[in-house]
Amino acid sequence: MNVNIYYGGRGLVDDPTIVVINRIQEVLEELNVHVTRYNLYEIKNTITTLSQSVVEADGVVFATTVEWVGMGGYMQTLLDSCWLYADKSRTSSTYMFPVVMSRAYGEREVVTALSNSWEIIGGVVGESLSAYVDDTTDFEFNNEYKEIIEKYAENIYRTISKGLRNLPSSSQTIRKNVIKEVVNFTPQESEQLSKYASDDEFVKTQKEDIESLASIYKELLSDEQNGGDDYYLSVFRNHFKPQLNYNGRYMFMISDKDKNIIVNVQGSNLTVEFGQDMEADVIGKMSKETFDRIVQGRITFHRAFMTGDMTAKGNFRTLRMLDEVFNFED
């Protein structure tokens, strides 16, 4: 037997509802019932997804606290979710047991609201437990109250195990004859129903992944429009400006593209290729964005090095010669 407890209060230390459902859970577990507890205030962003867990249980306890008026927003959101998204063919066999403690006025009204709501959704309403509690401490240690709560938990077990049913009610008749169930979801409702869409962290990660993929495809498209891999080599060949008797070997590492460009200048001869040359006179490292800015003539190699956009090691005189050997400002 599986019983889910849905607590719709705010989780306050002196909330009498917590005292009650803690004892109910203890008794049910002693009867070998598998109990799952949902504190709605802790999962308020995913309440709309709980309708599936409701119909998968043999019985549910809807427990809430009246602090000023009504049942509170968390429990109402859960009921809305059950009405909109729950499989109505399965709710017909799910028992709901209202537990309402009050620090103000109106516990019986909330029990009635919970019962009517569940009957309209199509489920079976079990015995309720409600009380006004002025002092939680006195309530918690009162043996008579404790015995009532324990008997209530035993009745939950007995009702579900024996499959006890209720006589027909007007709420059930209204549901069958008047109220039409929602079967067509809007895109927004479908998104809310998704347990992943309700998870803020998951949504954030998904959006970051989408942005990352979009950036990758944008770069791939840009590279392809520029000539693909040959773009990284041809820009040097097209802007080579030989210097008399000057020789230099360079390796440029494009950090975010995982490409190493080997540039070998021997007087008027130029060799450019992909590869690795750790013995080069100068080894520079930069991002694809910095590389593009350099070859587009927006900044020089020297400027990129001075601002930290490009790191380099090796012969710095050879580094300074880059802007003379390759003129990207044309």
mmCIF file of C-alpha atoms in Angstrom:
data_model
loop_
_atom_site.group_PDB
_atom_site.id
_atom_site.type_symbol
_atom_site.label_atom_id
_atom_site.label_comp_id
_atom_site.label_asym_id
_atom_site.label_seq_id
_atom_site.Cartn_x
_atom_site.Cartn_y
_atom_site.Cartn_z
ATOM 1 C CA MET A 1 0.000 0.000 0.000
ATOM 2 C CA ASN A 2 1.279 3.451 -0.938
ATOM 3 C CA VAL A 3 0.136 6.619 0.794
ATOM 4 C CA ASN A 4 1.375 10.113 -0.088
ATOM 5 C CA ILE A 5 1.190 12.990 2.375
ATOM 6 C CA TYR A 6 1.040 16.485 0.876
ATOM 7 C CA TYR A 7 1.716 19.221 3.411
ATOM 8 C CA GLY A 8 0.467 22.621 2.265
ATOM 9 C CA GLY A 9 1.597 24.770 5.206
ATOM 10 C CA ARG A 10 4.614 27.051 5.438
ATOM 11 C CA GLY A 11 6.818 24.746 7.494
ATOM 12 C CA LEU A 12 6.759 26.870 10.654
ATOM 13 C CA VAL A 13 8.248 25.295 13.768
ATOM 14 C CA ASP A 14 5.027 25.609 15.773
ATOM 15 C CA ASP A 15 2.694 24.466 12.990
ATOM 16 C CA PRO A 16 0.307 21.914 14.573
ATOM 17 C CA THR A 17 -0.300 20.267 11.192
ATOM 18 C CA ILE A 18 3.303 19.062 11.174
ATOM 19 C CA VAL A 19 2.768 17.404 14.560
ATOM 20 C CA VAL A 20 -0.310 15.613 13.234
ATOM 21 C CA ILE A 21 1.135 14.344 9.952
ATOM 22 C CA ASN A 22 4.341 13.236 11.656
ATOM 23 C CA ARG A 23 2.295 10.972 13.921
ATOM 24 C CA ILE A 24 0.104 9.779 11.041
ATOM 25 C CA GLN A 25 3.221 8.853 9.084
ATOM 26 C CA GLU A 26 4.682 6.955 12.045
ATOM 27 C CA VAL A 27 1.522 4.898 12.544
ATOM 28 C CA LEU A 28 1.153 4.087 8.832
ATOM 29 C CA GLU A 29 4.778 2.988 8.599
ATOM 30 C CA GLU A 30 4.249 0.754 11.636
ATOM 31 C CA LEU A 31 1.449 -0.853 9.598
ATOM 32 C CA ASN A 32 3.950 -1.500 6.760
ATOM 33 C CA VAL A 33 2.523 1.224 4.561
ATOM 34 C CA HIS A 34 4.960 2.933 2.182
ATOM 35 C CA VAL A 35 4.614 6.647 2.941
ATOM 36 C CA THR A 36 6.001 9.448 0.767
ATOM 37 C CA ARG A 37 5.979 12.978 2.153
ATOM 38 C CA TYR A 38 5.793 16.108 -0.022
ATOM 39 C CA ASN A 39 6.355 19.470 1.647
ATOM 40 C CA LEU A 40 4.854 21.821 -0.923
ATOM 41 C CA TYR A 41 6.648 24.914 0.403
ATOM 42 C CA GLU A 42 9.974 23.241 -0.424
ATOM 43 C CA ILE A 43 8.974 22.336 -3.991
ATOM 44 C CA LYS A 44 6.691 25.249 -4.830
ATOM 45 C CA ASN A 45 8.117 25.534 -8.355
ATOM 46 C CA THR A 46 7.220 21.926 -9.189
ATOM 47 C CA ILE A 47 3.774 21.626 -7.569
ATOM 48 C CA THR A 48 2.133 21.514 -11.000
ATOM 49 C CA THR A 49 3.919 18.228 -11.717
ATOM 50 C CA LEU A 50 2.656 16.395 -8.621
ATOM 51 C CA SER A 51 -0.664 15.334 -10.151
ATOM 52 C CA GLN A 52 1.062 12.227 -11.510
ATOM 53 C CA SER A 53 2.310 11.228 -8.042
ATOM 54 C CA VAL A 54 -1.204 11.735 -6.644
ATOM 55 C CA VAL A 55 -2.884 9.233 -8.966
ATOM 56 C CA GLU A 56 -0.099 6.674 -8.523
ATOM 57 C CA ALA A 57 -0.845 6.373 -4.780
ATOM 58 C CA ASP A 58 -3.546 4.225 -3.183
ATOM 59 C CA GLY A 59 -4.400 7.086 -0.882
ATOM 60 C CA VAL A 60 -3.335 10.680 -0.274
ATOM 61 C CA VAL A 61 -3.435 12.917 2.766
ATOM 62 C CA PHE A 62 -3.972 16.579 1.952
ATOM 63 C CA ALA A 63 -2.784 18.399 5.060
ATOM 64 C CA THR A 64 -2.854 22.151 5.452
ATOM 65 C CA THR A 65 -3.014 24.880 8.073
ATOM 66 C CA VAL A 66 -5.490 27.748 8.300
ATOM 67 C CA GLU A 67 -3.448 30.764 9.341
ATOM 68 C CA TRP A 68 -5.889 33.524 8.482
ATOM 69 C CA VAL A 69 -8.490 32.350 5.945
ATOM 70 C CA GLY A 70 -8.801 29.437 3.531
ATOM 71 C CA MET A 71 -6.429 26.637 2.675
ATOM 72 C CA GLY A 72 -3.503 28.659 1.332
ATOM 73 C CA GLY A 73 -1.956 28.922 -2.103
ATOM 74 C CA TYR A 74 0.243 25.809 -2.138
ATOM 75 C CA MET A 75 -2.640 23.393 -1.557
ATOM 76 C CA GLN A 76 -4.872 25.260 -4.001
ATOM 77 C CA THR A 77 -2.157 24.984 -6.665
ATOM 78 C CA LEU A 78 -1.955 21.233 -6.061
ATOM 79 C CA LEU A 79 -5.721 20.896 -6.480
ATOM 80 C CA ASP A 80 -5.592 22.976 -9.669
ATOM 81 C CA SER A 81 -2.881 20.690 -11.007
ATOM 82 C CA CYS A 82 -4.924 17.581 -10.217
ATOM 83 C CA TRP A 83 -7.983 19.020 -11.973
ATOM 84 C CA LEU A 84 -6.057 20.125 -15.053
ATOM 85 C CA TYR A 85 -3.535 17.333 -15.519
ATOM 86 C CA ALA A 86 -4.393 14.223 -13.480
ATOM 87 C CA ASP A 87 -5.633 11.096 -15.233
ATOM 88 C CA LYS A 88 -9.321 11.159 -14.187
ATOM 89 C CA SER A 89 -9.712 7.449 -14.885
ATOM 90 C CA ARG A 90 -7.170 6.788 -12.139
ATOM 91 C CA THR A 91 -8.311 9.360 -9.581
ATOM 92 C CA SER A 92 -11.581 7.431 -9.260
ATOM 93 C CA SER A 93 -9.756 4.810 -7.193
ATOM 94 C CA THR A 94 -7.617 7.232 -5.159
ATOM 95 C CA TYR A 95 -8.693 8.019 -1.604
ATOM 96 C CA MET A 96 -8.121 11.509 -0.229
ATOM 97 C CA PHE A 97 -8.033 12.203 3.507
ATOM 98 C CA PRO A 98 -8.235 15.887 4.549
ATOM 99 C CA VAL A 99 -6.225 17.003 7.569
ATOM 100 C CA VAL A 100 -6.749 20.643 8.546
ATOM 101 C CA MET A 101 -5.391 22.350 11.632
ATOM 102 C CA SER A 102 -6.268 25.956 12.351
ATOM 103 C CA ARG A 103 -4.584 28.809 14.190
ATOM 104 C CA ALA A 104 -7.428 31.138 13.259
ATOM 105 C CA TYR A 105 -10.951 30.284 12.065
ATOM 106 C CA GLY A 106 -12.317 28.052 9.357
ATOM 107 C CA GLU A 107 -10.850 24.549 9.609
ATOM 108 C CA ARG A 108 -14.203 22.883 8.865
ATOM 109 C CA GLU A 109 -14.772 25.130 5.848
ATOM 110 C CA VAL A 110 -11.373 24.105 4.452
ATOM 111 C CA VAL A 111 -12.193 20.417 5.022
ATOM 112 C CA THR A 112 -15.394 20.939 3.064
ATOM 113 C CA ALA A 113 -13.520 22.742 0.280
ATOM 114 C CA LEU A 114 -10.949 19.938 0.030
ATOM 115 C CA SER A 115 -13.649 17.261 0.007
ATOM 116 C CA ASN A 116 -15.776 19.009 -2.625
ATOM 117 C CA SER A 117 -12.720 19.644 -4.807
ATOM 118 C CA TRP A 118 -11.614 16.027 -4.671
ATOM 119 C CA GLU A 119 -15.101 14.717 -5.451
ATOM 120 C CA ILE A 120 -15.328 17.014 -8.478
ATOM 121 C CA ILE A 121 -11.894 15.802 -9.616
ATOM 122 C CA GLY A 122 -13.384 12.321 -9.395
ATOM 123 C CA GLY A 123 -11.653 10.783 -6.408
ATOM 124 C CA VAL A 124 -12.962 9.143 -3.236
ATOM 125 C CA VAL A 125 -13.082 11.242 -0.071
ATOM 126 C CA GLY A 126 -12.149 9.535 3.168
ATOM 127 C CA GLU A 127 -12.560 10.521 6.787
ATOM 128 C CA SER A 128 -11.312 13.994 7.734
ATOM 129 C CA LEU A 129 -9.425 15.279 10.751
ATOM 130 C CA SER A 130 -9.641 18.913 11.807
ATOM 131 C CA ALA A 131 -9.042 20.967 14.929
ATOM 132 C CA TYR A 132 -8.396 24.431 16.274
ATOM 133 C CA VAL A 133 -5.043 24.583 18.064
ATOM 134 C CA ASP A 134 -4.142 27.492 20.289
ATOM 135 C CA ASP A 135 -0.929 26.123 21.803
ATOM 136 C CA THR A 136 1.018 23.577 19.764
ATOM 137 C CA THR A 137 2.974 22.378 22.801
ATOM 138 C CA ASP A 138 -0.155 21.440 24.742
ATOM 139 C CA PHE A 139 -1.597 19.835 21.630
ATOM 140 C CA GLU A 140 1.534 17.784 20.949
ATOM 141 C CA PHE A 141 1.777 16.280 24.431
ATOM 142 C CA ASN A 142 -1.909 15.700 25.060
ATOM 143 C CA ASN A 143 -2.379 11.911 25.203
ATOM 144 C CA GLU A 144 -6.070 12.072 24.298
ATOM 145 C CA TYR A 145 -5.326 14.058 21.158
ATOM 146 C CA LYS A 146 -2.491 11.709 20.317
ATOM 147 C CA GLU A 147 -4.838 8.723 20.571
ATOM 148 C CA ILE A 148 -7.363 10.394 18.246
ATOM 149 C CA ILE A 149 -4.640 11.011 15.658
ATOM 150 C CA GLU A 150 -3.429 7.418 15.877
ATOM 151 C CA LYS A 151 -6.955 6.060 15.403
ATOM 152 C CA TYR A 152 -7.383 8.359 12.419
ATOM 153 C CA ALA A 153 -4.209 6.929 10.849
ATOM 154 C CA GLU A 154 -5.494 3.403 11.489
ATOM 155 C CA ASN A 155 -8.781 4.328 9.785
ATOM 156 C CA ILE A 156 -6.815 5.530 6.743
ATOM 157 C CA TYR A 157 -5.205 2.099 6.523
ATOM 158 C CA ARG A 158 -8.516 0.314 7.083
ATOM 159 C CA THR A 159 -10.407 2.400 4.518
ATOM 160 C CA ILE A 160 -7.861 1.821 1.761
ATOM 161 C CA SER A 161 -7.232 -1.856 2.482
ATOM 162 C CA LYS A 162 -10.955 -2.702 2.530
ATOM 163 C CA GLY A 163 -11.811 -0.420 -0.366
ATOM 164 C CA LEU A 164 -14.648 1.282 1.509
ATOM 165 C CA ARG A 165 -16.875 3.455 -0.659
ATOM 166 C CA ASN A 166 -19.164 6.425 -0.012
ATOM 167 C CA LEU A 167 -22.734 7.051 -1.055
ATOM 168 C CA PRO A 168 -23.189 9.268 -4.144
ATOM 169 C CA SER A 169 -22.912 13.019 -3.605
ATOM 170 C CA SER A 170 -24.149 16.065 -5.507
ATOM 171 C CA SER A 171 -20.550 17.027 -6.326
ATOM 172 C CA GLN A 172 -20.090 13.807 -8.268
ATOM 173 C CA THR A 173 -23.343 14.384 -10.129
ATOM 174 C CA ILE A 174 -22.294 17.934 -11.048
ATOM 175 C CA ARG A 175 -18.984 16.625 -12.347
ATOM 176 C CA LYS A 176 -20.662 14.057 -14.605
ATOM 177 C CA ASN A 177 -23.469 16.232 -15.935
ATOM 178 C CA VAL A 178 -22.174 19.793 -15.991
ATOM 179 C CA ILE A 179 -18.408 20.163 -15.822
ATOM 180 C CA LYS A 180 -16.410 19.262 -18.905
ATOM 181 C CA GLU A 181 -12.899 18.095 -18.262
ATOM 182 C CA VAL A 182 -9.964 19.898 -19.799
ATOM 183 C CA VAL A 183 -8.406 17.605 -22.398
ATOM 184 C CA ASN A 184 -6.662 20.024 -24.759
ATOM 185 C CA PHE A 185 -3.659 21.721 -23.201
ATOM 186 C CA THR A 186 -2.281 25.018 -24.406
ATOM 187 C CA PRO A 187 1.481 25.115 -25.098
ATOM 188 C CA GLN A 188 1.932 26.982 -21.818
ATOM 189 C CA GLU A 189 0.028 24.302 -19.884
ATOM 190 C CA SER A 190 1.987 21.540 -21.586
ATOM 191 C CA GLU A 191 5.208 23.262 -20.567
ATOM 192 C CA GLN A 192 3.980 23.600 -16.972
ATOM 193 C CA LEU A 193 3.090 19.911 -16.917
ATOM 194 C CA SER A 194 6.626 18.895 -17.766
ATOM 195 C CA LYS A 195 8.564 18.075 -14.609
ATOM 196 C CA TYR A 196 11.688 19.323 -16.339
ATOM 197 C CA ALA A 197 10.176 22.659 -17.345
ATOM 198 C CA SER A 198 9.164 23.251 -13.721
ATOM 199 C CA ASP A 199 12.716 22.710 -12.531
ATOM 200 C CA ASP A 200 14.393 26.132 -12.533
ATOM 201 C CA GLU A 201 17.893 24.676 -12.473
ATOM 202 C CA PHE A 202 17.131 22.319 -15.354
ATOM 203 C CA VAL A 203 15.571 25.120 -17.414
ATOM 204 C CA LYS A 204 18.577 27.345 -16.747
ATOM 205 C CA THR A 205 20.964 24.576 -17.830
ATOM 206 C CA GLN A 206 18.902 23.872 -20.933
ATOM 207 C CA LYS A 207 18.909 27.522 -21.951
ATOM 208 C CA GLU A 208 22.666 27.732 -21.437
ATOM 209 C CA ASP A 209 23.138 24.584 -23.550
ATOM 210 C CA ILE A 210 20.939 26.005 -26.310
ATOM 211 C CA GLU A 211 22.861 29.281 -26.287
ATOM 212 C CA SER A 212 26.141 27.358 -26.394
ATOM 213 C CA LEU A 213 24.968 25.224 -29.335
ATOM 214 C CA ALA A 214 23.695 28.304 -31.140
ATOM 215 C CA SER A 215 27.084 29.952 -30.655
ATOM 216 C CA ILE A 216 28.890 26.850 -31.948
ATOM 217 C CA TYR A 217 26.697 26.635 -35.061
ATOM 218 C CA LYS A 218 27.130 30.354 -35.630
ATOM 219 C CA GLU A 219 30.896 29.975 -35.519
ATOM 220 C CA LEU A 220 30.786 26.928 -37.799
ATOM 221 C CA LEU A 221 28.667 28.862 -40.274
ATOM 222 C CA SER A 222 31.035 31.803 -40.071
ATOM 223 C CA ASP A 223 34.064 29.562 -40.655
ATOM 224 C CA GLU A 224 32.327 27.863 -43.571
ATOM 225 C CA GLN A 225 31.432 31.199 -45.157
ATOM 226 C CA ASN A 226 35.071 32.271 -44.757
ATOM 227 C CA GLY A 227 36.350 29.110 -46.388
ATOM 228 C CA GLY A 228 36.397 26.563 -43.577
ATOM 229 C CA ASP A 229 39.740 25.461 -42.138
ATOM 230 C CA ASP A 230 41.546 27.093 -45.040
ATOM 231 C CA TYR A 231 40.441 30.450 -43.644
ATOM 232 C CA TYR A 232 43.013 30.161 -40.836
ATOM 233 C CA LEU A 233 45.824 29.553 -43.322
ATOM 234 C CA SER A 234 44.854 31.748 -46.266
ATOM 235 C CA VAL A 235 44.679 34.949 -44.205
ATOM 236 C CA PHE A 236 48.430 34.693 -43.607
ATOM 237 C CA ARG A 237 49.223 33.870 -47.248
ATOM 238 C CA ASN A 238 47.066 36.738 -48.528
ATOM 239 C CA HIS A 239 48.626 39.358 -46.246
ATOM 240 C CA PHE A 240 52.239 38.204 -46.301
ATOM 241 C CA LYS A 241 54.710 41.070 -46.701
ATOM 242 C CA PRO A 242 58.249 39.588 -46.968
ATOM 243 C CA GLN A 243 61.097 41.332 -45.144
ATOM 244 C CA LEU A 244 64.609 41.024 -46.581
ATOM 245 C CA ASN A 245 66.648 38.286 -44.893
ATOM 246 C CA TYR A 246 64.078 37.855 -42.104
ATOM 247 C CA ASN A 247 63.422 34.338 -40.762
ATOM 248 C CA GLY A 248 60.968 33.410 -38.019
ATOM 249 C CA ARG A 249 58.877 30.470 -36.873
ATOM 250 C CA TYR A 250 55.547 30.924 -35.091
ATOM 251 C CA MET A 251 52.861 28.724 -33.620
ATOM 252 C CA PHE A 252 49.454 30.257 -32.902
ATOM 253 C CA MET A 253 47.131 28.286 -30.649
ATOM 254 C CA ILE A 254 43.412 29.118 -31.069
ATOM 255 C CA SER A 255 42.218 28.083 -27.617
ATOM 256 C CA ASP A 256 38.474 27.694 -28.189
ATOM 257 C CA LYS A 257 38.813 26.037 -31.631
ATOM 258 C CA ASP A 258 41.475 23.465 -30.719
ATOM 259 C CA LYS A 259 43.606 24.513 -33.689
ATOM 260 C CA ASN A 260 47.348 25.141 -33.873
ATOM 261 C CA ILE A 261 48.645 27.179 -36.816
ATOM 262 C CA ILE A 262 52.315 26.862 -37.760
ATOM 263 C CA VAL A 263 53.738 29.874 -39.625
ATOM 264 C CA ASN A 264 57.286 29.579 -40.993
ATOM 265 C CA VAL A 265 58.836 32.664 -42.595
ATOM 266 C CA GLN A 266 62.098 32.172 -44.537
ATOM 267 C CA GLY A 267 62.838 35.422 -46.328
ATOM 268 C CA SER A 268 60.334 35.620 -49.186
ATOM 269 C CA ASN A 269 59.134 32.075 -48.599
ATOM 270 C CA LEU A 270 56.114 31.374 -46.397
ATOM 271 C CA THR A 271 54.773 28.061 -45.145
ATOM 272 C CA VAL A 272 51.466 27.932 -43.229
ATOM 273 C CA GLU A 273 49.934 24.707 -41.967
ATOM 274 C CA PHE A 274 48.155 23.090 -39.043
ATOM 275 C CA GLY A 275 50.354 21.227 -36.605
ATOM 276 C CA GLN A 276 52.525 21.593 -33.549
ATOM 277 C CA ASP A 277 55.940 23.167 -33.189
ATOM 278 C CA MET A 278 56.967 23.606 -29.565
ATOM 279 C CA GLU A 279 60.428 24.767 -30.743
ATOM 280 C CA ALA A 280 59.002 27.783 -32.583
ATOM 281 C CA ASP A 281 60.591 31.199 -31.956
ATOM 282 C CA VAL A 282 57.235 32.482 -30.662
ATOM 283 C CA ILE A 283 54.261 30.539 -29.333
ATOM 284 C CA GLY A 284 51.102 32.608 -29.043
ATOM 285 C CA LYS A 285 47.724 31.688 -27.612
ATOM 286 C CA MET A 286 44.465 33.532 -28.252
ATOM 287 C CA SER A 287 40.733 33.042 -28.687
ATOM 288 C CA LYS A 288 38.964 32.751 -32.033
ATOM 289 C CA GLU A 289 37.487 36.221 -31.435
ATOM 290 C CA THR A 290 40.936 37.761 -30.938
ATOM 291 C CA PHE A 291 42.272 35.958 -34.003
ATOM 292 C CA ASP A 292 39.404 37.343 -36.097
ATOM 293 C CA ARG A 293 40.002 40.868 -34.835
ATOM 294 C CA ILE A 294 43.681 40.649 -35.754
ATOM 295 C CA VAL A 295 43.205 39.276 -39.275
ATOM 296 C CA GLN A 296 40.405 41.789 -39.879
ATOM 297 C CA GLY A 297 42.848 44.606 -39.121
ATOM 298 C CA ARG A 298 40.980 45.832 -36.044
ATOM 299 C CA ILE A 299 43.979 45.301 -33.727
ATOM 300 C CA THR A 300 47.629 44.352 -34.199
ATOM 301 C CA PHE A 301 49.523 41.394 -32.783
ATOM 302 C CA HIS A 302 51.446 43.794 -30.563
ATOM 303 C CA ARG A 303 48.252 45.415 -29.298
ATOM 304 C CA ALA A 304 46.667 42.036 -28.563
ATOM 305 C CA PHE A 305 49.750 41.012 -26.595
ATOM 306 C CA MET A 306 49.903 44.273 -24.612
ATOM 307 C CA THR A 307 46.212 44.087 -23.635
ATOM 308 C CA GLY A 308 46.428 40.427 -22.639
ATOM 309 C CA ASP A 309 44.100 39.201 -25.383
ATOM 310 C CA MET A 310 47.008 37.111 -26.650
ATOM 311 C CA THR A 311 49.614 35.445 -24.476
ATOM 312 C CA ALA A 312 53.002 34.644 -25.919
ATOM 313 C CA LYS A 313 56.380 33.234 -25.022
ATOM 314 C CA GLY A 314 59.659 33.152 -26.901
ATOM 315 C CA ASN A 315 61.736 35.775 -28.715
ATOM 316 C CA PHE A 316 59.878 39.069 -28.294
ATOM 317 C CA ARG A 317 61.816 40.770 -31.067
ATOM 318 C CA THR A 318 60.466 38.095 -33.373
ATOM 319 C CA LEU A 319 57.002 38.750 -31.901
ATOM 320 C CA ARG A 320 57.245 42.458 -32.781
ATOM 321 C CA MET A 321 58.117 41.557 -36.378
ATOM 322 C CA LEU A 322 54.706 39.934 -36.895
ATOM 323 C CA ASP A 323 53.000 43.257 -37.621
ATOM 324 C CA GLU A 324 55.644 44.031 -40.256
ATOM 325 C CA VAL A 325 55.605 40.631 -41.921
ATOM 326 C CA PHE A 326 51.788 40.424 -42.011
ATOM 327 C CA ASN A 327 49.893 43.563 -42.894
ATOM 328 C CA PHE A 328 46.195 42.975 -42.123
ATOM 329 C CA GLU A 329 45.219 46.617 -42.417
ATOM 330 C CA ASP A 330 45.084 46.553 -46.212
#
